[in-house]
mmCIF file of C-alpha atoms and ligand atoms in Angstrom:
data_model
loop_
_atom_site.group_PDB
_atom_site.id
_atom_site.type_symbol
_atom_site.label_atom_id
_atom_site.label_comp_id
_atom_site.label_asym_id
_atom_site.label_seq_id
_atom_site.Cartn_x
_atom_site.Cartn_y
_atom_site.Cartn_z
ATOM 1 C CA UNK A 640 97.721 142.606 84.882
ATOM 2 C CA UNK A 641 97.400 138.786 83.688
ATOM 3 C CA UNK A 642 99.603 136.880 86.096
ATOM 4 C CA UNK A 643 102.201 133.846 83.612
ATOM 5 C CA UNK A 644 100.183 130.575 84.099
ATOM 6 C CA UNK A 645 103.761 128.355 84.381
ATOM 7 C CA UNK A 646 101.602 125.379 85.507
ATOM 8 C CA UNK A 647 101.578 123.080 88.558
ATOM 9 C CA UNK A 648 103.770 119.608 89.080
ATOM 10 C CA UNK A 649 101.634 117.241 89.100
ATOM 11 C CA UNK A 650 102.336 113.761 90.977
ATOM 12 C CA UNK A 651 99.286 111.251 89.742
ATOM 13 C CA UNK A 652 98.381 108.397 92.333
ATOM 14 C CA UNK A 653 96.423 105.469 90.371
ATOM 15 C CA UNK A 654 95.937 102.049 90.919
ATOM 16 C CA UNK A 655 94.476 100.608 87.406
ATOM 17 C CA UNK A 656 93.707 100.923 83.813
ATOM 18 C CA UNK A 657 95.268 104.723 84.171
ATOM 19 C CA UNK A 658 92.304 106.560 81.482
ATOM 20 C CA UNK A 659 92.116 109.889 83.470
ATOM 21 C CA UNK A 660 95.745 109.860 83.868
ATOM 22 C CA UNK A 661 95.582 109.341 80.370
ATOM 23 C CA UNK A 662 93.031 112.358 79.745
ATOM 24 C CA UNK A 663 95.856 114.800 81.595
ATOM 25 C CA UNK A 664 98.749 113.607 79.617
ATOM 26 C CA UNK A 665 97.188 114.234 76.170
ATOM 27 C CA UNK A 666 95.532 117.902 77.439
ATOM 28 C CA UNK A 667 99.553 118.670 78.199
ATOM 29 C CA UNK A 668 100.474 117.174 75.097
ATOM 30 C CA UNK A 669 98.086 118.738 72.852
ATOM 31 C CA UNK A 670 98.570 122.412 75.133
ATOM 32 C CA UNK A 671 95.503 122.341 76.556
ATOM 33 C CA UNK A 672 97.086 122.249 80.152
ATOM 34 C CA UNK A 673 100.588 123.893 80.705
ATOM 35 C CA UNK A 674 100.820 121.849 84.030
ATOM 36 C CA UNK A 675 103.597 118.787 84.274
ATOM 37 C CA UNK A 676 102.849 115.141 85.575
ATOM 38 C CA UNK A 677 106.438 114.929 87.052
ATOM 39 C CA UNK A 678 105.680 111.133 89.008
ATOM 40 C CA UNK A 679 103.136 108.767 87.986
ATOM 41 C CA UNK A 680 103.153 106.221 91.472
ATOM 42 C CA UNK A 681 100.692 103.364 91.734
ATOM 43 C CA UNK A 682 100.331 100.424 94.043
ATOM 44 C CA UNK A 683 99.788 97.707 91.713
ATOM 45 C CA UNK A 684 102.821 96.586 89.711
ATOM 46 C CA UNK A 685 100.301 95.585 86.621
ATOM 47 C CA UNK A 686 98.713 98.889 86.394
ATOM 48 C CA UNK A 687 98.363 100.328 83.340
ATOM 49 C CA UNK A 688 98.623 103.765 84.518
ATOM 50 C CA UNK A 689 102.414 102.929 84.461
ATOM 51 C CA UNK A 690 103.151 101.832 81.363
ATOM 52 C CA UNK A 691 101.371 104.993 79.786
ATOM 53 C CA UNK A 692 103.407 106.909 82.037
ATOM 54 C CA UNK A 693 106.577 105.122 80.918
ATOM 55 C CA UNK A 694 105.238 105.865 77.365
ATOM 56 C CA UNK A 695 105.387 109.211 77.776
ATOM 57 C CA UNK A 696 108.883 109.192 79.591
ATOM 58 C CA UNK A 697 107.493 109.837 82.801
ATOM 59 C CA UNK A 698 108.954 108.700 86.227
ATOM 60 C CA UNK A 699 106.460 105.412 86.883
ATOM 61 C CA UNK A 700 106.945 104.293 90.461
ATOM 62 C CA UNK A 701 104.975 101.516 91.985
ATOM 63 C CA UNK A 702 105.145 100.967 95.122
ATOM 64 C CA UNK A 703 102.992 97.728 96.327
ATOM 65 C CA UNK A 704 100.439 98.128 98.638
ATOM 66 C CA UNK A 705 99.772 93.847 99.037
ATOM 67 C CA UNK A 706 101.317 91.941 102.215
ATOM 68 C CA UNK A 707 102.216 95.739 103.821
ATOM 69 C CA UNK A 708 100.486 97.424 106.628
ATOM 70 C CA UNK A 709 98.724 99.937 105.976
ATOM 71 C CA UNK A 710 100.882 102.021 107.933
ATOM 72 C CA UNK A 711 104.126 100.974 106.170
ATOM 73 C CA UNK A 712 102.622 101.195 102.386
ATOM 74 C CA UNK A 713 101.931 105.013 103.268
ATOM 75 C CA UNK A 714 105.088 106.017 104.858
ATOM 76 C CA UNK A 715 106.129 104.671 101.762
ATOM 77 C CA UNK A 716 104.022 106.494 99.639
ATOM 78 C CA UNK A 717 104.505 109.723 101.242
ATOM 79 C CA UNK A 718 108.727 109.232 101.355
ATOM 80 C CA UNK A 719 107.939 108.824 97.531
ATOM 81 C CA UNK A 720 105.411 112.277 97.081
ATOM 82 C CA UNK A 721 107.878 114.354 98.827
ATOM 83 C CA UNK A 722 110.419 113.835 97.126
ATOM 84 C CA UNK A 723 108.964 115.503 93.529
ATOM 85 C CA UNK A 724 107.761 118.382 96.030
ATOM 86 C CA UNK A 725 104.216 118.712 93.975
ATOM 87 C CA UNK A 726 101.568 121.251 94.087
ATOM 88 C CA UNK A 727 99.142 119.641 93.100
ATOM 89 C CA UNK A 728 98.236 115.477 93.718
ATOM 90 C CA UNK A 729 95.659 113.905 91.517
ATOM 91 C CA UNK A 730 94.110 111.111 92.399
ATOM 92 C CA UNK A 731 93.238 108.909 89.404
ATOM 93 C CA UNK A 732 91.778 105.890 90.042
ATOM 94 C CA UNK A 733 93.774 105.122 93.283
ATOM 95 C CA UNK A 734 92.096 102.841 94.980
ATOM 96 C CA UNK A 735 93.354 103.398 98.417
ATOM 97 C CA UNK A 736 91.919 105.840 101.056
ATOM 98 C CA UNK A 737 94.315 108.363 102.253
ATOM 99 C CA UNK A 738 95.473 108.523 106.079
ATOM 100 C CA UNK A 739 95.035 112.006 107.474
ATOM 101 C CA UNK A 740 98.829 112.404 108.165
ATOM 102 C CA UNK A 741 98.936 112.743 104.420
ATOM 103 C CA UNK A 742 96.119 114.481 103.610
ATOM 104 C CA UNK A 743 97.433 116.481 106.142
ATOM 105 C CA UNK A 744 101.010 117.198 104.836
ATOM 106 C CA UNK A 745 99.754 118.033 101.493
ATOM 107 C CA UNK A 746 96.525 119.990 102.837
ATOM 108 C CA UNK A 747 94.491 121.734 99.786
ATOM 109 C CA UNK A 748 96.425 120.396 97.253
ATOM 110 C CA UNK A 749 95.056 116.843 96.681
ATOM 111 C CA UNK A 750 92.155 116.211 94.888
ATOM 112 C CA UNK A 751 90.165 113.038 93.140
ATOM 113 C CA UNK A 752 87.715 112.335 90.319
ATOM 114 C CA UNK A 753 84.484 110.237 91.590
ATOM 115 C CA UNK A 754 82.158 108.949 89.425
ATOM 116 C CA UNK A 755 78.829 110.438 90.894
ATOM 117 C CA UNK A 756 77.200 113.520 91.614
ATOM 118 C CA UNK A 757 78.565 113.610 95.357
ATOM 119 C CA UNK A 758 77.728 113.244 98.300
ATOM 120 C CA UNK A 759 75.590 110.793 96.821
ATOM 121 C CA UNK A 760 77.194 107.467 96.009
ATOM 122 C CA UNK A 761 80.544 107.400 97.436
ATOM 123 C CA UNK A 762 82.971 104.900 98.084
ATOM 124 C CA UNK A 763 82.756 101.769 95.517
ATOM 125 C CA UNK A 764 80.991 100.870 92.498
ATOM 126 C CA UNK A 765 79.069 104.352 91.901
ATOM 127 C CA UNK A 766 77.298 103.398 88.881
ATOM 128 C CA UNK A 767 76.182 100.164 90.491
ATOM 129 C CA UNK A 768 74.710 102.217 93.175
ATOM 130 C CA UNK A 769 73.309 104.641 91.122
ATOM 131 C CA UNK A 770 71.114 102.021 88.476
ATOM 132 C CA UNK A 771 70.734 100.458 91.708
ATOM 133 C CA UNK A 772 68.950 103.550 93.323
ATOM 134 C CA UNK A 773 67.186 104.596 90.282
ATOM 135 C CA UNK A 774 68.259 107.860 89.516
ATOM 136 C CA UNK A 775 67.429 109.494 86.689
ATOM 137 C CA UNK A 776 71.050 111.162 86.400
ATOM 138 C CA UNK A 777 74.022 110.776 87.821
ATOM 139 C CA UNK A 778 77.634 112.295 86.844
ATOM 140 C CA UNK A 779 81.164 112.920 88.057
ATOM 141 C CA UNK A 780 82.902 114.942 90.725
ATOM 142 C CA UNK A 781 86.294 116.022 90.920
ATOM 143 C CA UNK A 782 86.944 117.593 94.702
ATOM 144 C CA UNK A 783 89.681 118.100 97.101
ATOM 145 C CA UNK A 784 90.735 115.506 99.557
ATOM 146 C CA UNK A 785 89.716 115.793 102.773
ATOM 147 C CA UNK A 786 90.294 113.013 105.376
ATOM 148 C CA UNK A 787 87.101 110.896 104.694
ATOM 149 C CA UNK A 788 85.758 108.814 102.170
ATOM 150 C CA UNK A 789 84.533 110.562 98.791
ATOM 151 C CA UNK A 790 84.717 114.080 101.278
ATOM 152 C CA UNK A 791 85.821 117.226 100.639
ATOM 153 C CA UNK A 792 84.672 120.532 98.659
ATOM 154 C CA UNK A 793 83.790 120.560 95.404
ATOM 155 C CA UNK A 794 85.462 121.842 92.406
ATOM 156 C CA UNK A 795 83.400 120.514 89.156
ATOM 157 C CA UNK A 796 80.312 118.403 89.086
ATOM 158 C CA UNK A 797 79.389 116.893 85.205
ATOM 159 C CA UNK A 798 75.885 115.411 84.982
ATOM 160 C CA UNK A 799 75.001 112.210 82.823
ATOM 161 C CA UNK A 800 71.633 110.867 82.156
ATOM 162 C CA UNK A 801 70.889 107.411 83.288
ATOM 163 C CA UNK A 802 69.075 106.229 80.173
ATOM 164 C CA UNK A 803 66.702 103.203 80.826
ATOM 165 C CA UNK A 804 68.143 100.093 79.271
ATOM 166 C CA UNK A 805 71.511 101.157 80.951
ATOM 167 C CA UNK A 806 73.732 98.507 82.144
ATOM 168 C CA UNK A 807 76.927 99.395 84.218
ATOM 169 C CA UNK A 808 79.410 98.729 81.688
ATOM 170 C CA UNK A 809 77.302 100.881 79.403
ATOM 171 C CA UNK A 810 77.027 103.900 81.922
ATOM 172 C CA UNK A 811 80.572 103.773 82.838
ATOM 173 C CA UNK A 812 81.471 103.825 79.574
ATOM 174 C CA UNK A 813 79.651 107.269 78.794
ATOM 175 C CA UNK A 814 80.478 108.323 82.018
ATOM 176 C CA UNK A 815 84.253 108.137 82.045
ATOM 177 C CA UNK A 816 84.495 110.051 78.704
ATOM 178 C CA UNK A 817 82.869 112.983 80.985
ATOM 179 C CA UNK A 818 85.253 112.427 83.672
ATOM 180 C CA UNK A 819 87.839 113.065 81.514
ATOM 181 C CA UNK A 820 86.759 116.272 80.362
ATOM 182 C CA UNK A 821 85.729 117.340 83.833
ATOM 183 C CA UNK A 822 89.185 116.545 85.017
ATOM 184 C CA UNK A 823 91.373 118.459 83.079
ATOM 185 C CA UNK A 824 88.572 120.859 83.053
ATOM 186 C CA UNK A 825 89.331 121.238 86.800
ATOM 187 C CA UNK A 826 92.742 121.121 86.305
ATOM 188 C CA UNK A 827 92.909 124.133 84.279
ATOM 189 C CA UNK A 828 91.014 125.904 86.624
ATOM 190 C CA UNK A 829 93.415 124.999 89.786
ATOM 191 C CA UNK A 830 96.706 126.182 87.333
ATOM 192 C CA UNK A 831 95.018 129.277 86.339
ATOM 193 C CA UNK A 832 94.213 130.053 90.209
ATOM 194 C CA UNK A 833 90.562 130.177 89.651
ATOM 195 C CA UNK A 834 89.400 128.131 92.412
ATOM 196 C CA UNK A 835 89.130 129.367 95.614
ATOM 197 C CA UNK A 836 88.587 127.787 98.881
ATOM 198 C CA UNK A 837 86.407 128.928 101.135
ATOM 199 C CA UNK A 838 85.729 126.345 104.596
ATOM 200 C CA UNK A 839 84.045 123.201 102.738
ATOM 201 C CA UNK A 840 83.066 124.846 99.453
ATOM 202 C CA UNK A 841 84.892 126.235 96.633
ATOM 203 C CA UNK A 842 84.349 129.564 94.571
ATOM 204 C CA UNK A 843 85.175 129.457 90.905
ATOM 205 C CA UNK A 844 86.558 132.953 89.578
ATOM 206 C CA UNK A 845 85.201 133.754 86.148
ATOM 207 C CA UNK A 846 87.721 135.645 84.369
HETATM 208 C C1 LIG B 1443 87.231 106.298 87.408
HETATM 209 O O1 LIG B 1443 85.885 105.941 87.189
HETATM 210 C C2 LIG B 1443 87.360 107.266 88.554
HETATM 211 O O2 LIG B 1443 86.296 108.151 88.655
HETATM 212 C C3 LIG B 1443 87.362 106.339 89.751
HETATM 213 O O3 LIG B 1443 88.111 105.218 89.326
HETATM 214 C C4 LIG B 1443 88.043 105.110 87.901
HETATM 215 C C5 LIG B 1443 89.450 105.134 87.392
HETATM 216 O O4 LIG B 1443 89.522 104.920 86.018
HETATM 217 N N1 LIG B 1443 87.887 106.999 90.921
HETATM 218 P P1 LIG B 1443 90.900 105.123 85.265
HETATM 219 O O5 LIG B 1443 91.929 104.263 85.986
HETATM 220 O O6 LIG B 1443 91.257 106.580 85.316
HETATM 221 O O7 LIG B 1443 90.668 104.648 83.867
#
C-alpha cells in the first residue's frame, strides 16, 4: 500500500542571495516537490532570499541578527519557527550557527546544504579551501543539523570536478547549480519518507 505523499511545511532560514531557496520554490512550482515553504526568515534585512519569497507570496520575516546577542537574536528566531510549527527546517545559506537549544527543539528535522564533500571543508569559504588544498574533486552535502559546525549525518553527497584553471567564482558557479539539484533531490527524499536515521548515518530506502 503506497502511503499519500501530502508534503512537509517547510520554514527556510537564509541569510543572502536566496538561490537554493530559489531551487525549492520552482521544484514546488513546477510539481516536482509537493512540500510547502510556509516562512521564509532571514537575518539580514537586504537579503534577497526575501524578496523572492515575497515574490512568490510567501511570509518573508527578517529578523536582524546585527547589534543583538547572540542569545536574544535566537530566542527570537526560535519564537518566530514555532510559530509555523514546521517539519522540516532548511537551511539555505544561513549564515549563522545554530545553538543546541534549537537544534534541540527541532531535533531531526533541520538540515543544511554545504558546499563540499563533508567532513572535509567545513565552516567558511569551501571552495577556497578546496583549490586551496588541491583536490581533484570536491561537491556538495546536504545533512541534518546536529549541534556543531558543518556536523551531522548525511543525506546526499554530489561530486564536482575541480578542473585546473578553476578560480573560485568559476567553481562556485558550477557548483551551486549541483547544489540545487542535490537539494530538492534530498528534499524529495525526506517528503517521501525515504531517509532513515540510524545514530550518525542515514539509510536511503529505494522504492
Ligand atoms: C551555498 O553555497 C550554500 O551551500 C552555502 O551558502 C550558499 C548559499 O547560497 N551554505 P544561496 O544563498 O542559496 O544562493
Amino acid at each position: 500500500m503506497h502511503s499519500q505523499n501530502t508534503g512537509l511545511k517547510i520554514v527556510v532560514l537564509a541569510s543572502g542571495r536566496g538561490s537554493n531557496l530559489q531551487a525549492l520554490l520552482d521544484a514546488i512550482e513546477l510539481g516536482t516537490l509537493q512540500s510547502k515553504i510556509i516562512a521564509v526568515i532571514c537575518n539580514k534585512p537586504d537579503a534577497q532570499a526575501l524578496k523572492r519569497a515575497q515574490d512568490r507570496g510567501i511570509p518573508a520575516i527578517c529578523i536582524a541578527s546585527k547589534g543583538k546577542s547572540s542569545e536574544v537574536f535566537f530566542e527570537e528566531i526560535l519564537q518566530a519557527v514555532l510559530q509555523y510549527e514546521p517539519d522540516l527546517i532548511v537551511l539555505a545559506g544561513f549564515m549563522k550557527i545554530l545553538p543546541p537549544l534549537f537544534v534541540e527543539t527541532f531535533k531531526n528535522r533541520i538540515i543544511n546544504i554545504h558546499p563540499s564533500l563533508l567532513p572535509a571543508f567545513k565552516g567558511l569559504d569551501a571552495q577556497k579551501q578546496a583549490l586551496e588544498a588541491g583536490v581533484k574533486v570536491t561537491g556538495c552535502t546536504v545533512h541534518f543539523v546536529d549541534a556543531g559546525c558543518d556536523t551531522g549525518a548525511t543525506i546526499l553527497q554530489t561530486p564536482v570536478d575541480i578542473l585546473p584553471e578553476d578560480t573560485v567564482e568559476s567553481l562556485s558557479a558550477r557548483l551551486l547549480t549541483i547544489e540545487h539539484q542535490t537539494l530538492v533531490r534530498a528534499v524529495t527524499l525526506l517528503e517521501t519518507n525515504k531517509v532513515i536515521l540510524q545514530g550518525n548515518k542515514t539509510l536511503l530506502r529505494q522504492t
